[in-house]
PDB file of C-alpha atoms and ligand atoms in Angstrom:
ATOM      1  CA  MET A   1       0.000   0.000   0.000  1.00  0.00           C
ATOM      2  CA  ASN A   2       1.294   3.443  -0.941  1.00  0.00           C
ATOM      3  CA  THR A   3       1.160   5.895   1.968  1.00  0.00           C
ATOM      4  CA  GLU A   4       0.381   9.564   1.344  1.00  0.00           C
ATOM      5  CA  ILE A   5       1.393  11.876   4.169  1.00  0.00           C
ATOM      6  CA  ILE A   6      -0.541  15.155   4.141  1.00  0.00           C
ATOM      7  CA  ALA A   7       0.361  18.068   6.421  1.00  0.00           C
ATOM      8  CA  VAL A   8      -2.410  20.536   7.222  1.00  0.00           C
ATOM      9  CA  VAL A   9      -0.477  23.732   7.792  1.00  0.00           C
ATOM     10  CA  ASN A  10      -0.949  27.422   8.519  1.00  0.00           C
ATOM     11  CA  GLN A  11       0.953  29.341  11.172  1.00  0.00           C
ATOM     12  CA  LYS A  12      -2.186  31.337  11.876  1.00  0.00           C
ATOM     13  CA  GLY A  13      -4.444  29.828  14.540  1.00  0.00           C
ATOM     14  CA  GLY A  14      -8.186  29.442  14.171  1.00  0.00           C
ATOM     15  CA  VAL A  15      -8.229  28.929  10.410  1.00  0.00           C
ATOM     16  CA  GLY A  16      -9.712  25.424  10.468  1.00  0.00           C
ATOM     17  CA  LYS A  17      -6.633  23.173  10.416  1.00  0.00           C
ATOM     18  CA  THR A  18      -7.790  20.837  13.157  1.00  0.00           C
ATOM     19  CA  THR A  19     -11.378  20.710  11.887  1.00  0.00           C
ATOM     20  CA  THR A  20     -10.089  19.916   8.397  1.00  0.00           C
ATOM     21  CA  CYS A  21      -7.734  17.229   9.647  1.00  0.00           C
ATOM     22  CA  ALA A  22     -10.484  15.430  11.556  1.00  0.00           C
ATOM     23  CA  ASN A  23     -13.150  15.663   8.883  1.00  0.00           C
ATOM     24  CA  LEU A  24     -10.970  15.046   5.838  1.00  0.00           C
ATOM     25  CA  GLY A  25      -9.483  12.088   7.713  1.00  0.00           C
ATOM     26  CA  ILE A  26     -12.854  10.598   8.547  1.00  0.00           C
ATOM     27  CA  GLY A  27     -14.078  11.461   5.033  1.00  0.00           C
ATOM     28  CA  LEU A  28     -11.196   9.436   3.579  1.00  0.00           C
ATOM     29  CA  ALA A  29     -11.974   6.554   5.954  1.00  0.00           C
ATOM     30  CA  GLN A  30     -15.583   6.583   4.778  1.00  0.00           C
ATOM     31  CA  ALA A  31     -14.288   6.378   1.220  1.00  0.00           C
ATOM     32  CA  GLY A  32     -12.554   3.127   2.188  1.00  0.00           C
ATOM     33  CA  LYS A  33      -9.086   4.485   2.981  1.00  0.00           C
ATOM     34  CA  GLU A  34      -6.880   3.450   5.906  1.00  0.00           C
ATOM     35  CA  VAL A  35      -6.253   6.632   7.841  1.00  0.00           C
ATOM     36  CA  LEU A  36      -3.938   7.656  10.669  1.00  0.00           C
ATOM     37  CA  LEU A  37      -4.219  11.144  12.128  1.00  0.00           C
ATOM     38  CA  VAL A  38      -1.231  12.550  13.996  1.00  0.00           C
ATOM     39  CA  ASP A  39      -1.759  15.411  16.408  1.00  0.00           C
ATOM     40  CA  CYS A  40       1.373  17.587  16.100  1.00  0.00           C
ATOM     41  CA  ASP A  41       0.050  20.437  18.237  1.00  0.00           C
ATOM     42  CA  PRO A  42       0.959  20.667  21.955  1.00  0.00           C
ATOM     43  CA  GLN A  43      -2.510  22.148  22.503  1.00  0.00           C
ATOM     44  CA  ALA A  44      -3.875  18.731  21.475  1.00  0.00           C
ATOM     45  CA  SER A  45      -7.042  20.187  19.935  1.00  0.00           C
ATOM     46  CA  LEU A  46      -7.302  17.306  17.478  1.00  0.00           C
ATOM     47  CA  SER A  47      -7.041  14.713  20.257  1.00  0.00           C
ATOM     48  CA  ILE A  48      -9.600  16.573  22.347  1.00  0.00           C
ATOM     49  CA  SER A  49     -11.965  17.115  19.429  1.00  0.00           C
ATOM     50  CA  LEU A  50     -11.863  13.369  18.724  1.00  0.00           C
ATOM     51  CA  GLY A  51     -13.056  12.628  22.220  1.00  0.00           C
ATOM     52  CA  ILE A  52      -9.929  12.408  24.374  1.00  0.00           C
ATOM     53  CA  ARG A  53     -10.911  14.646  27.236  1.00  0.00           C
ATOM     54  CA  GLN A  54      -7.589  14.686  29.070  1.00  0.00           C
ATOM     55  CA  PRO A  55      -4.716  13.901  26.727  1.00  0.00           C
ATOM     56  CA  ASP A  56      -2.161  14.597  29.477  1.00  0.00           C
ATOM     57  CA  ARG A  57      -3.444  11.510  31.301  1.00  0.00           C
ATOM     58  CA  LEU A  58      -2.603   9.195  28.415  1.00  0.00           C
ATOM     59  CA  PRO A  59       0.348   6.896  29.088  1.00  0.00           C
ATOM     60  CA  PHE A  60       1.975   7.521  25.700  1.00  0.00           C
ATOM     61  CA  THR A  61       1.589  10.368  23.222  1.00  0.00           C
ATOM     62  CA  LEU A  62       3.548  11.920  20.355  1.00  0.00           C
ATOM     63  CA  PRO A  63       6.264  13.476  22.572  1.00  0.00           C
ATOM     64  CA  ASP A  64       7.003   9.991  23.966  1.00  0.00           C
ATOM     65  CA  ALA A  65       7.209   8.558  20.458  1.00  0.00           C
ATOM     66  CA  MET A  66       9.563  11.338  19.377  1.00  0.00           C
ATOM     67  CA  ALA A  67      11.672  10.886  22.506  1.00  0.00           C
ATOM     68  CA  GLN A  68      12.084   7.217  21.631  1.00  0.00           C
ATOM     69  CA  VAL A  69      13.225   8.134  18.129  1.00  0.00           C
ATOM     70  CA  LEU A  70      15.758  10.541  19.617  1.00  0.00           C
ATOM     71  CA  MET A  71      17.086   7.917  21.999  1.00  0.00           C
ATOM     72  CA  ASP A  72      17.312   5.112  19.520  1.00  0.00           C
ATOM     73  CA  ASP A  73      17.120   5.407  15.780  1.00  0.00           C
ATOM     74  CA  GLN A  74      17.500   1.687  15.195  1.00  0.00           C
ATOM     75  CA  PRO A  75      14.170   0.262  14.051  1.00  0.00           C
ATOM     76  CA  GLY A  76      13.437  -2.685  16.295  1.00  0.00           C
ATOM     77  CA  ALA A  77      10.945  -4.560  18.409  1.00  0.00           C
ATOM     78  CA  GLU A  78      10.809  -1.835  21.010  1.00  0.00           C
ATOM     79  CA  GLU A  79       9.627   0.720  18.481  1.00  0.00           C
ATOM     80  CA  ARG A  80       6.919  -1.499  17.059  1.00  0.00           C
ATOM     81  CA  LYS A  81       5.348  -1.563  20.511  1.00  0.00           C
ATOM     82  CA  MET A  82       4.449   2.075  20.009  1.00  0.00           C
ATOM     83  CA  ASP A  83       1.680   1.073  17.592  1.00  0.00           C
ATOM     84  CA  HIS A  84      -0.292  -0.107  20.601  1.00  0.00           C
ATOM     85  CA  HIS A  85      -0.504   3.434  21.816  1.00  0.00           C
ATOM     86  CA  LEU A  86      -2.608   4.583  18.901  1.00  0.00           C
ATOM     87  CA  VAL A  87      -6.201   5.411  19.768  1.00  0.00           C
ATOM     88  CA  SER A  88      -8.934   4.062  17.495  1.00  0.00           C
ATOM     89  CA  HIS A  89     -11.866   6.320  16.892  1.00  0.00           C
ATOM     90  CA  PRO A  90     -15.319   4.769  16.358  1.00  0.00           C
ATOM     91  CA  GLU A  91     -15.588   6.465  12.965  1.00  0.00           C
ATOM     92  CA  GLY A  92     -12.831   4.306  11.559  1.00  0.00           C
ATOM     93  CA  ILE A  93      -9.567   6.186  11.936  1.00  0.00           C
ATOM     94  CA  ASP A  94      -6.540   5.799  14.188  1.00  0.00           C
ATOM     95  CA  LEU A  95      -5.005   8.683  16.096  1.00  0.00           C
ATOM     96  CA  MET A  96      -1.600   9.352  17.590  1.00  0.00           C
ATOM     97  CA  PRO A  97      -2.592  11.867  20.254  1.00  0.00           C
ATOM     98  CA  SER A  98      -0.559  14.742  21.572  1.00  0.00           C
ATOM     99  CA  ASP A  99      -0.413  16.517  24.876  1.00  0.00           C
ATOM    100  CA  ILE A 100       1.163  19.624  26.335  1.00  0.00           C
ATOM    101  CA  ARG A 101       4.510  17.873  26.869  1.00  0.00           C
ATOM    102  CA  LEU A 102       5.005  18.099  23.113  1.00  0.00           C
ATOM    103  CA  SER A 103       5.972  21.707  23.645  1.00  0.00           C
ATOM    104  CA  ALA A 104       8.929  20.695  25.862  1.00  0.00           C
ATOM    105  CA  MET A 105       9.839  18.141  23.199  1.00  0.00           C
ATOM    106  CA  GLU A 106       9.914  20.926  20.616  1.00  0.00           C
ATOM    107  CA  VAL A 107      12.347  22.882  22.775  1.00  0.00           C
ATOM    108  CA  SER A 108      14.615  19.873  23.250  1.00  0.00           C
ATOM    109  CA  LEU A 109      14.668  19.268  19.491  1.00  0.00           C
ATOM    110  CA  VAL A 110      16.682  22.423  19.008  1.00  0.00           C
ATOM    111  CA  ASN A 111      19.808  20.669  20.222  1.00  0.00           C
ATOM    112  CA  ALA A 112      19.092  17.279  18.717  1.00  0.00           C
ATOM    113  CA  MET A 113      20.773  15.593  15.788  1.00  0.00           C
ATOM    114  CA  SER A 114      18.559  15.437  12.684  1.00  0.00           C
ATOM    115  CA  ARG A 115      16.114  17.579  14.574  1.00  0.00           C
ATOM    116  CA  GLU A 116      14.032  18.271  11.460  1.00  0.00           C
ATOM    117  CA  THR A 117      13.373  14.624  10.671  1.00  0.00           C
ATOM    118  CA  VAL A 118      12.387  13.062  13.992  1.00  0.00           C
ATOM    119  CA  LEU A 119       8.713  12.884  13.025  1.00  0.00           C
ATOM    120  CA  ARG A 120       9.599  11.524   9.599  1.00  0.00           C
ATOM    121  CA  GLN A 121      11.628   8.752  11.252  1.00  0.00           C
ATOM    122  CA  TYR A 122       8.775   7.933  13.594  1.00  0.00           C
ATOM    123  CA  LEU A 123       6.205   7.765  10.760  1.00  0.00           C
ATOM    124  CA  GLN A 124       8.430   5.441   8.755  1.00  0.00           C
ATOM    125  CA  ARG A 125       6.990   2.445  10.603  1.00  0.00           C
ATOM    126  CA  PHE A 126       3.459   3.226   9.404  1.00  0.00           C
ATOM    127  CA  LYS A 127       4.385   3.273   5.726  1.00  0.00           C
ATOM    128  CA  GLY A 128       2.404   0.570   4.018  1.00  0.00           C
ATOM    129  CA  GLN A 129       0.037   0.229   6.960  1.00  0.00           C
ATOM    130  CA  TYR A 130      -2.053   3.281   6.118  1.00  0.00           C
ATOM    131  CA  SER A 131      -3.053   4.810   2.798  1.00  0.00           C
ATOM    132  CA  HIS A 132      -3.166   8.276   4.375  1.00  0.00           C
ATOM    133  CA  ILE A 133      -1.462   9.927   7.317  1.00  0.00           C
ATOM    134  CA  LEU A 134      -2.727  13.424   8.137  1.00  0.00           C
ATOM    135  CA  LEU A 135      -0.622  15.757  10.278  1.00  0.00           C
ATOM    136  CA  ASP A 136      -2.401  18.472  12.247  1.00  0.00           C
ATOM    137  CA  CYS A 137       0.149  21.271  12.698  1.00  0.00           C
ATOM    138  CA  PRO A 138       0.425  23.848  15.483  1.00  0.00           C
ATOM    139  CA  PRO A 139      -0.113  27.551  14.703  1.00  0.00           C
ATOM    140  CA  THR A 140       3.598  28.345  14.362  1.00  0.00           C
ATOM    141  CA  LEU A 141       6.420  27.824  11.886  1.00  0.00           C
ATOM    142  CA  GLY A 142       8.553  26.281  14.625  1.00  0.00           C
ATOM    143  CA  MET A 143      10.360  22.973  14.764  1.00  0.00           C
ATOM    144  CA  LEU A 144       7.174  20.867  14.966  1.00  0.00           C
ATOM    145  CA  THR A 145       5.799  22.357  11.762  1.00  0.00           C
ATOM    146  CA  ILE A 146       9.199  21.914  10.095  1.00  0.00           C
ATOM    147  CA  ASN A 147       9.115  18.259  11.212  1.00  0.00           C
ATOM    148  CA  ALA A 148       5.648  17.864   9.691  1.00  0.00           C
ATOM    149  CA  LEU A 149       6.771  19.468   6.406  1.00  0.00           C
ATOM    150  CA  ALA A 150       9.869  17.264   6.352  1.00  0.00           C
ATOM    151  CA  ALA A 151       7.709  14.156   6.813  1.00  0.00           C
ATOM    152  CA  ALA A 152       4.930  15.077   4.371  1.00  0.00           C
ATOM    153  CA  ASP A 153       4.385  14.329   0.706  1.00  0.00           C
ATOM    154  CA  ARG A 154       1.750  17.014   0.375  1.00  0.00           C
ATOM    155  CA  VAL A 155       0.496  20.164   2.055  1.00  0.00           C
ATOM    156  CA  ILE A 156      -3.007  21.560   2.457  1.00  0.00           C
ATOM    157  CA  ILE A 157      -3.258  25.182   3.596  1.00  0.00           C
ATOM    158  CA  PRO A 158      -6.579  26.171   5.179  1.00  0.00           C
ATOM    159  CA  VAL A 159      -7.226  29.899   4.976  1.00  0.00           C
ATOM    160  CA  GLN A 160     -10.038  31.634   6.781  1.00  0.00           C
ATOM    161  CA  ALA A 161     -12.020  33.413   4.128  1.00  0.00           C
ATOM    162  CA  GLU A 162     -12.623  36.644   5.985  1.00  0.00           C
ATOM    163  CA  TYR A 163      -9.007  37.507   6.603  1.00  0.00           C
ATOM    164  CA  LEU A 164      -6.602  38.289   3.854  1.00  0.00           C
ATOM    165  CA  PRO A 165      -3.580  36.152   4.633  1.00  0.00           C
ATOM    166  CA  ALA A 166      -1.166  38.135   2.416  1.00  0.00           C
ATOM    167  CA  LYS A 167       2.055  38.285   4.468  1.00  0.00           C
ATOM    168  CA  GLY A 168       1.493  35.142   6.496  1.00  0.00           C
ATOM    169  CA  LEU A 169       0.935  33.050   3.406  1.00  0.00           C
ATOM    170  CA  GLU A 170       4.073  34.402   1.770  1.00  0.00           C
ATOM    171  CA  GLN A 171       6.106  33.397   4.808  1.00  0.00           C
ATOM    172  CA  LEU A 172       4.515  29.950   4.880  1.00  0.00           C
ATOM    173  CA  LEU A 173       5.301  29.386   1.199  1.00  0.00           C
ATOM    174  CA  GLN A 174       8.907  30.436   1.797  1.00  0.00           C
ATOM    175  CA  THR A 175       9.138  27.905   4.614  1.00  0.00           C
ATOM    176  CA  VAL A 176       7.689  25.169   2.408  1.00  0.00           C
ATOM    177  CA  ASN A 177      10.219  26.042  -0.305  1.00  0.00           C
ATOM    178  CA  LYS A 178      13.071  25.985   2.146  1.00  0.00           C
ATOM    179  CA  VAL A 179      12.090  22.563   3.477  1.00  0.00           C
ATOM    180  CA  ARG A 180      11.733  21.333  -0.101  1.00  0.00           C
ATOM    181  CA  ARG A 181      15.190  22.607  -1.028  1.00  0.00           C
ATOM    182  CA  GLN A 182      16.997  21.373   2.029  1.00  0.00           C
ATOM    183  CA  ILE A 183      15.192  18.315   3.387  1.00  0.00           C
ATOM    184  CA  ASN A 184      12.256  17.039   1.367  1.00  0.00           C
ATOM    185  CA  PRO A 185      12.546  17.586  -2.409  1.00  0.00           C
ATOM    186  CA  ASN A 186       9.264  15.786  -3.191  1.00  0.00           C
ATOM    187  CA  LEU A 187       7.050  18.011  -1.059  1.00  0.00           C
ATOM    188  CA  LYS A 188       4.050  19.284  -3.036  1.00  0.00           C
ATOM    189  CA  ILE A 189       1.415  21.840  -2.199  1.00  0.00           C
ATOM    190  CA  ASP A 190      -2.019  20.357  -2.883  1.00  0.00           C
ATOM    191  CA  GLY A 191      -3.711  23.682  -2.460  1.00  0.00           C
ATOM    192  CA  ILE A 192      -5.263  26.434  -0.441  1.00  0.00           C
ATOM    193  CA  LEU A 193      -8.565  25.580   1.206  1.00  0.00           C
ATOM    194  CA  MET A 194     -11.001  28.383   1.964  1.00  0.00           C
ATOM    195  CA  THR A 195     -12.689  27.741   5.303  1.00  0.00           C
ATOM    196  CA  MET A 196     -15.497  29.325   7.304  1.00  0.00           C
ATOM    197  CA  VAL A 197     -16.904  30.918   4.189  1.00  0.00           C
ATOM    198  CA  ASP A 198     -19.917  33.034   5.021  1.00  0.00           C
ATOM    199  CA  ASN A 199     -22.024  33.328   1.924  1.00  0.00           C
ATOM    200  CA  ARG A 200     -23.844  36.323   3.309  1.00  0.00           C
ATOM    201  CA  THR A 201     -20.784  38.509   2.908  1.00  0.00           C
ATOM    202  CA  ASN A 202     -18.628  39.482  -0.039  1.00  0.00           C
ATOM    203  CA  PHE A 203     -15.370  38.964   1.861  1.00  0.00           C
ATOM    204  CA  ALA A 204     -15.145  35.331   0.939  1.00  0.00           C
ATOM    205  CA  ARG A 205     -15.577  35.955  -2.749  1.00  0.00           C
ATOM    206  CA  GLU A 206     -13.116  38.849  -2.691  1.00  0.00           C
ATOM    207  CA  THR A 207     -10.566  36.774  -0.785  1.00  0.00           C
ATOM    208  CA  ALA A 208     -10.968  33.905  -3.221  1.00  0.00           C
ATOM    209  CA  VAL A 209     -10.482  36.214  -6.221  1.00  0.00           C
ATOM    210  CA  LEU A 210      -7.445  37.815  -4.612  1.00  0.00           C
ATOM    211  CA  LEU A 211      -5.918  34.436  -3.727  1.00  0.00           C
ATOM    212  CA  ARG A 212      -6.460  33.132  -7.230  1.00  0.00           C
ATOM    213  CA  ASP A 213      -5.012  36.337  -8.757  1.00  0.00           C
ATOM    214  CA  THR A 214      -1.968  36.304  -6.514  1.00  0.00           C
ATOM    215  CA  TYR A 215      -1.159  32.599  -6.292  1.00  0.00           C
ATOM    216  CA  GLY A 216      -3.456  30.909  -8.817  1.00  0.00           C
ATOM    217  CA  ALA A 217      -0.691  30.361 -11.336  1.00  0.00           C
ATOM    218  CA  LYS A 218       1.465  28.609  -8.757  1.00  0.00           C
ATOM    219  CA  ILE A 219      -0.944  27.053  -6.283  1.00  0.00           C
ATOM    220  CA  LYS A 220      -4.317  25.436  -6.642  1.00  0.00           C
ATOM    221  CA  VAL A 221      -7.174  26.925  -4.671  1.00  0.00           C
ATOM    222  CA  PHE A 222      -9.513  23.999  -3.947  1.00  0.00           C
ATOM    223  CA  SER A 223     -12.843  24.456  -5.673  1.00  0.00           C
ATOM    224  CA  THR A 224     -14.471  23.126  -2.517  1.00  0.00           C
ATOM    225  CA  GLU A 225     -15.027  25.871   0.055  1.00  0.00           C
ATOM    226  CA  ILE A 226     -15.959  25.005   3.631  1.00  0.00           C
ATOM    227  CA  PRO A 227     -18.984  27.067   4.686  1.00  0.00           C
ATOM    228  CA  HIS A 228     -19.219  28.766   8.047  1.00  0.00           C
ATOM    229  CA  SER A 229     -21.685  26.970  10.293  1.00  0.00           C
ATOM    230  CA  VAL A 230     -22.365  26.728  14.009  1.00  0.00           C
ATOM    231  CA  ARG A 231     -22.853  22.998  13.446  1.00  0.00           C
ATOM    232  CA  ALA A 232     -19.136  22.790  12.591  1.00  0.00           C
ATOM    233  CA  LYS A 233     -18.254  24.700  15.725  1.00  0.00           C
ATOM    234  CA  GLU A 234     -20.184  22.229  17.872  1.00  0.00           C
ATOM    235  CA  ILE A 235     -18.348  19.095  16.832  1.00  0.00           C
ATOM    236  CA  SER A 236     -15.138  19.650  18.768  1.00  0.00           C
ATOM    237  CA  ALA A 237     -17.102  19.310  22.000  1.00  0.00           C
ATOM    238  CA  LYS A 238     -18.822  16.124  20.783  1.00  0.00           C
ATOM    239  CA  GLY A 239     -15.813  14.022  19.885  1.00  0.00           C
ATOM    240  CA  LYS A 240     -17.206  13.176  16.483  1.00  0.00           C
ATOM    241  CA  SER A 241     -17.029  14.261  12.880  1.00  0.00           C
ATOM    242  CA  ILE A 242     -19.424  16.523  11.039  1.00  0.00           C
ATOM    243  CA  PHE A 243     -20.622  13.391   9.185  1.00  0.00           C
ATOM    244  CA  ALA A 244     -21.875  11.936  12.464  1.00  0.00           C
ATOM    245  CA  HIS A 245     -23.023  15.212  13.985  1.00  0.00           C
ATOM    246  CA  ASP A 246     -24.841  16.835  11.078  1.00  0.00           C
ATOM    247  CA  PRO A 247     -24.765  14.394   8.163  1.00  0.00           C
ATOM    248  CA  ASN A 248     -27.138  16.326   5.941  1.00  0.00           C
ATOM    249  CA  GLY A 249     -25.660  19.757   6.573  1.00  0.00           C
ATOM    250  CA  LYS A 250     -23.635  21.854   4.167  1.00  0.00           C
ATOM    251  CA  VAL A 251     -20.357  21.413   6.054  1.00  0.00           C
ATOM    252  CA  ALA A 252     -20.621  17.612   5.821  1.00  0.00           C
ATOM    253  CA  GLU A 253     -21.273  17.977   2.105  1.00  0.00           C
ATOM    254  CA  ALA A 254     -18.281  20.301   1.742  1.00  0.00           C
ATOM    255  CA  TYR A 255     -15.894  17.942   3.546  1.00  0.00           C
ATOM    256  CA  GLN A 256     -17.167  15.107   1.400  1.00  0.00           C
ATOM    257  CA  ASN A 257     -16.399  17.166  -1.708  1.00  0.00           C
ATOM    258  CA  LEU A 258     -12.962  18.018  -0.347  1.00  0.00           C
ATOM    259  CA  THR A 259     -12.304  14.310   0.226  1.00  0.00           C
ATOM    260  CA  GLN A 260     -13.162  13.629  -3.420  1.00  0.00           C
ATOM    261  CA  GLU A 261     -10.969  16.500  -4.615  1.00  0.00           C
ATOM    262  CA  VAL A 262      -8.024  15.253  -2.558  1.00  0.00           C
ATOM    263  CA  MET A 263      -8.415  11.721  -3.913  1.00  0.00           C
ATOM    264  CA  GLN A 264      -8.700  13.022  -7.468  1.00  0.00           C
ATOM    265  CA  LEU A 265      -5.435  14.939  -7.087  1.00  0.00           C
ATOM    266  CA  GLU A 266      -3.732  11.682  -6.114  1.00  0.00           C
ATOM    267  CA  LYS A 267      -5.144   9.838  -9.074  1.00  0.00           C
ATOM    268  CA  LYS A 268      -4.037  12.566 -11.470  1.00  0.00           C
ATOM    269  CA  ARG A 269      -0.564  12.566 -10.015  1.00  0.00           C
ATOM    270  CA  TYR A 270      -0.363   8.813 -10.165  1.00  0.00           C
ATOM    271  CA  ILE A 271      -1.249   8.848 -13.870  1.00  0.00           C
ATOM    272  CA  VAL A 272       1.327  11.567 -14.562  1.00  0.00           C
ATOM    273  CA  ARG A 273       3.945   9.580 -12.677  1.00  0.00           C
ATOM    274  CA  THR A 274       3.293   6.370 -14.561  1.00  0.00           C
ATOM    275  CA  ASP A 275       3.329   8.293 -17.855  1.00  0.00           C
ATOM    276  CA  ILE A 276       6.740   9.707 -17.072  1.00  0.00           C
ATOM    277  CA  SER A 277       8.149   6.333 -16.115  1.00  0.00           C
ATOM    278  CA  ARG A 278       7.236   4.816 -19.471  1.00  0.00           C
TER     279      ARG A 278
HETATM  280  N1  ADP B   1     -16.698  25.634   9.028  1.00  0.00           N
HETATM  281  C1  ADP B   1     -16.697  26.178  10.248  1.00  0.00           C
HETATM  282  N2  ADP B   1     -17.707  26.977  10.652  1.00  0.00           N
HETATM  283  C2  ADP B   1     -17.709  27.532  11.894  1.00  0.00           C
HETATM  284  N3  ADP B   1     -16.760  27.345  12.809  1.00  0.00           N
HETATM  285  C3  ADP B   1     -15.722  26.562  12.472  1.00  0.00           C
HETATM  286  C4  ADP B   1     -15.638  25.925  11.181  1.00  0.00           C
HETATM  287  N4  ADP B   1     -14.488  25.207  11.142  1.00  0.00           N
HETATM  288  C5  ADP B   1     -13.904  25.368  12.335  1.00  0.00           C
HETATM  289  N5  ADP B   1     -14.628  26.168  13.143  1.00  0.00           N
HETATM  290  C6  ADP B   1     -14.312  26.601  14.508  1.00  0.00           C
HETATM  291  O1  ADP B   1     -13.297  27.596  14.420  1.00  0.00           O
HETATM  292  C7  ADP B   1     -12.340  27.434  15.461  1.00  0.00           C
HETATM  293  C8  ADP B   1     -10.969  27.207  14.872  1.00  0.00           C
HETATM  294  O2  ADP B   1     -10.976  26.007  14.118  1.00  0.00           O
HETATM  295  P1  ADP B   1      -9.775  24.959  14.212  1.00  0.00           P
HETATM  296  O3  ADP B   1     -10.098  23.860  13.270  1.00  0.00           O
HETATM  297  O4  ADP B   1      -9.516  24.610  15.616  1.00  0.00           O
HETATM  298  O5  ADP B   1      -8.605  25.877  13.622  1.00  0.00           O
HETATM  299  P2  ADP B   1      -7.015  25.734  13.800  1.00  0.00           P
HETATM  300  O6  ADP B   1      -6.705  24.303  14.003  1.00  0.00           O
HETATM  301  O7  ADP B   1      -6.454  26.291  12.526  1.00  0.00           O
HETATM  302  O8  ADP B   1      -6.639  26.577  14.976  1.00  0.00           O
HETATM  303  C9  ADP B   1     -12.842  26.264  16.302  1.00  0.00           C
HETATM  304  O9  ADP B   1     -13.587  26.766  17.376  1.00  0.00           O
HETATM  305  C10 ADP B   1     -13.728  25.494  15.353  1.00  0.00           C
HETATM  306  O10 ADP B   1     -14.728  24.790  16.037  1.00  0.00           O
HETATM  307 MG1   MG B   2      -5.570  23.415  15.528  1.00  0.00          MG
END
């Protein structure tokens, strides 16, 4: 099984990264994919929104996994044991949770050898076990986000429709380019995803036009837009996806469309790749 690792990245908080990670992940699982979600944020919003009330009480979370990689980079029996620490969610995905100790781990990475690739080394063991691994990034361009970009094949950038991202996006793209140049030459940007789109205002449309004008030649803007809805806001307290919480709502429909778009991108790329190899 080929494993696609997708990082959901934006250094701005509150743009819909975590919501997209959870619902795209569960959307892919519903489409028959094998999905692992990895919570790379010390705030652990993804873990909490998937029903883990107190991540800091878990015996083993991402900082422990990364610490093991740092202590011993030989793949062996000990490391395989870590699979048992994944949490299975009733909607058909697995999760490697995070907790606040991940922030101390980030600090200790600064002095570590191969500090940018610790996450990539950890995820190595899941290659072939999952078709998709989604990485929920923290709202910074720090070492954890760099680790996610170094581990990923592809990047999705959620952008909140009402706020023009101008400078922030430029900085993010520079970071992606730098990681591509120095660590991960195959990293691709899948696209910019407009989130929390309020159809009652013109902001969203104006932002979309501006984004397409500025970056359209270089970066895809997903044709799916995620609408703003209180139903979407409710799910993080429920521990379930929008598909379980409000299956007939517009946000569920949007995340289903996004899932299709993401899978189509893969197919297209696969065809291009096989064409080239002939
Ligand atoms: N489509 C949406 N409509 C309304 N609220 C949303 C939507 N998507 C996310 N939210 C809410 O917006 C806030 C930020 O979303 P979140 O996914 O946590 O962003 P990030 O991970 O980028 O910080 C959360 O309170 C979340 O419940
Ligand atoms: Mg988040």
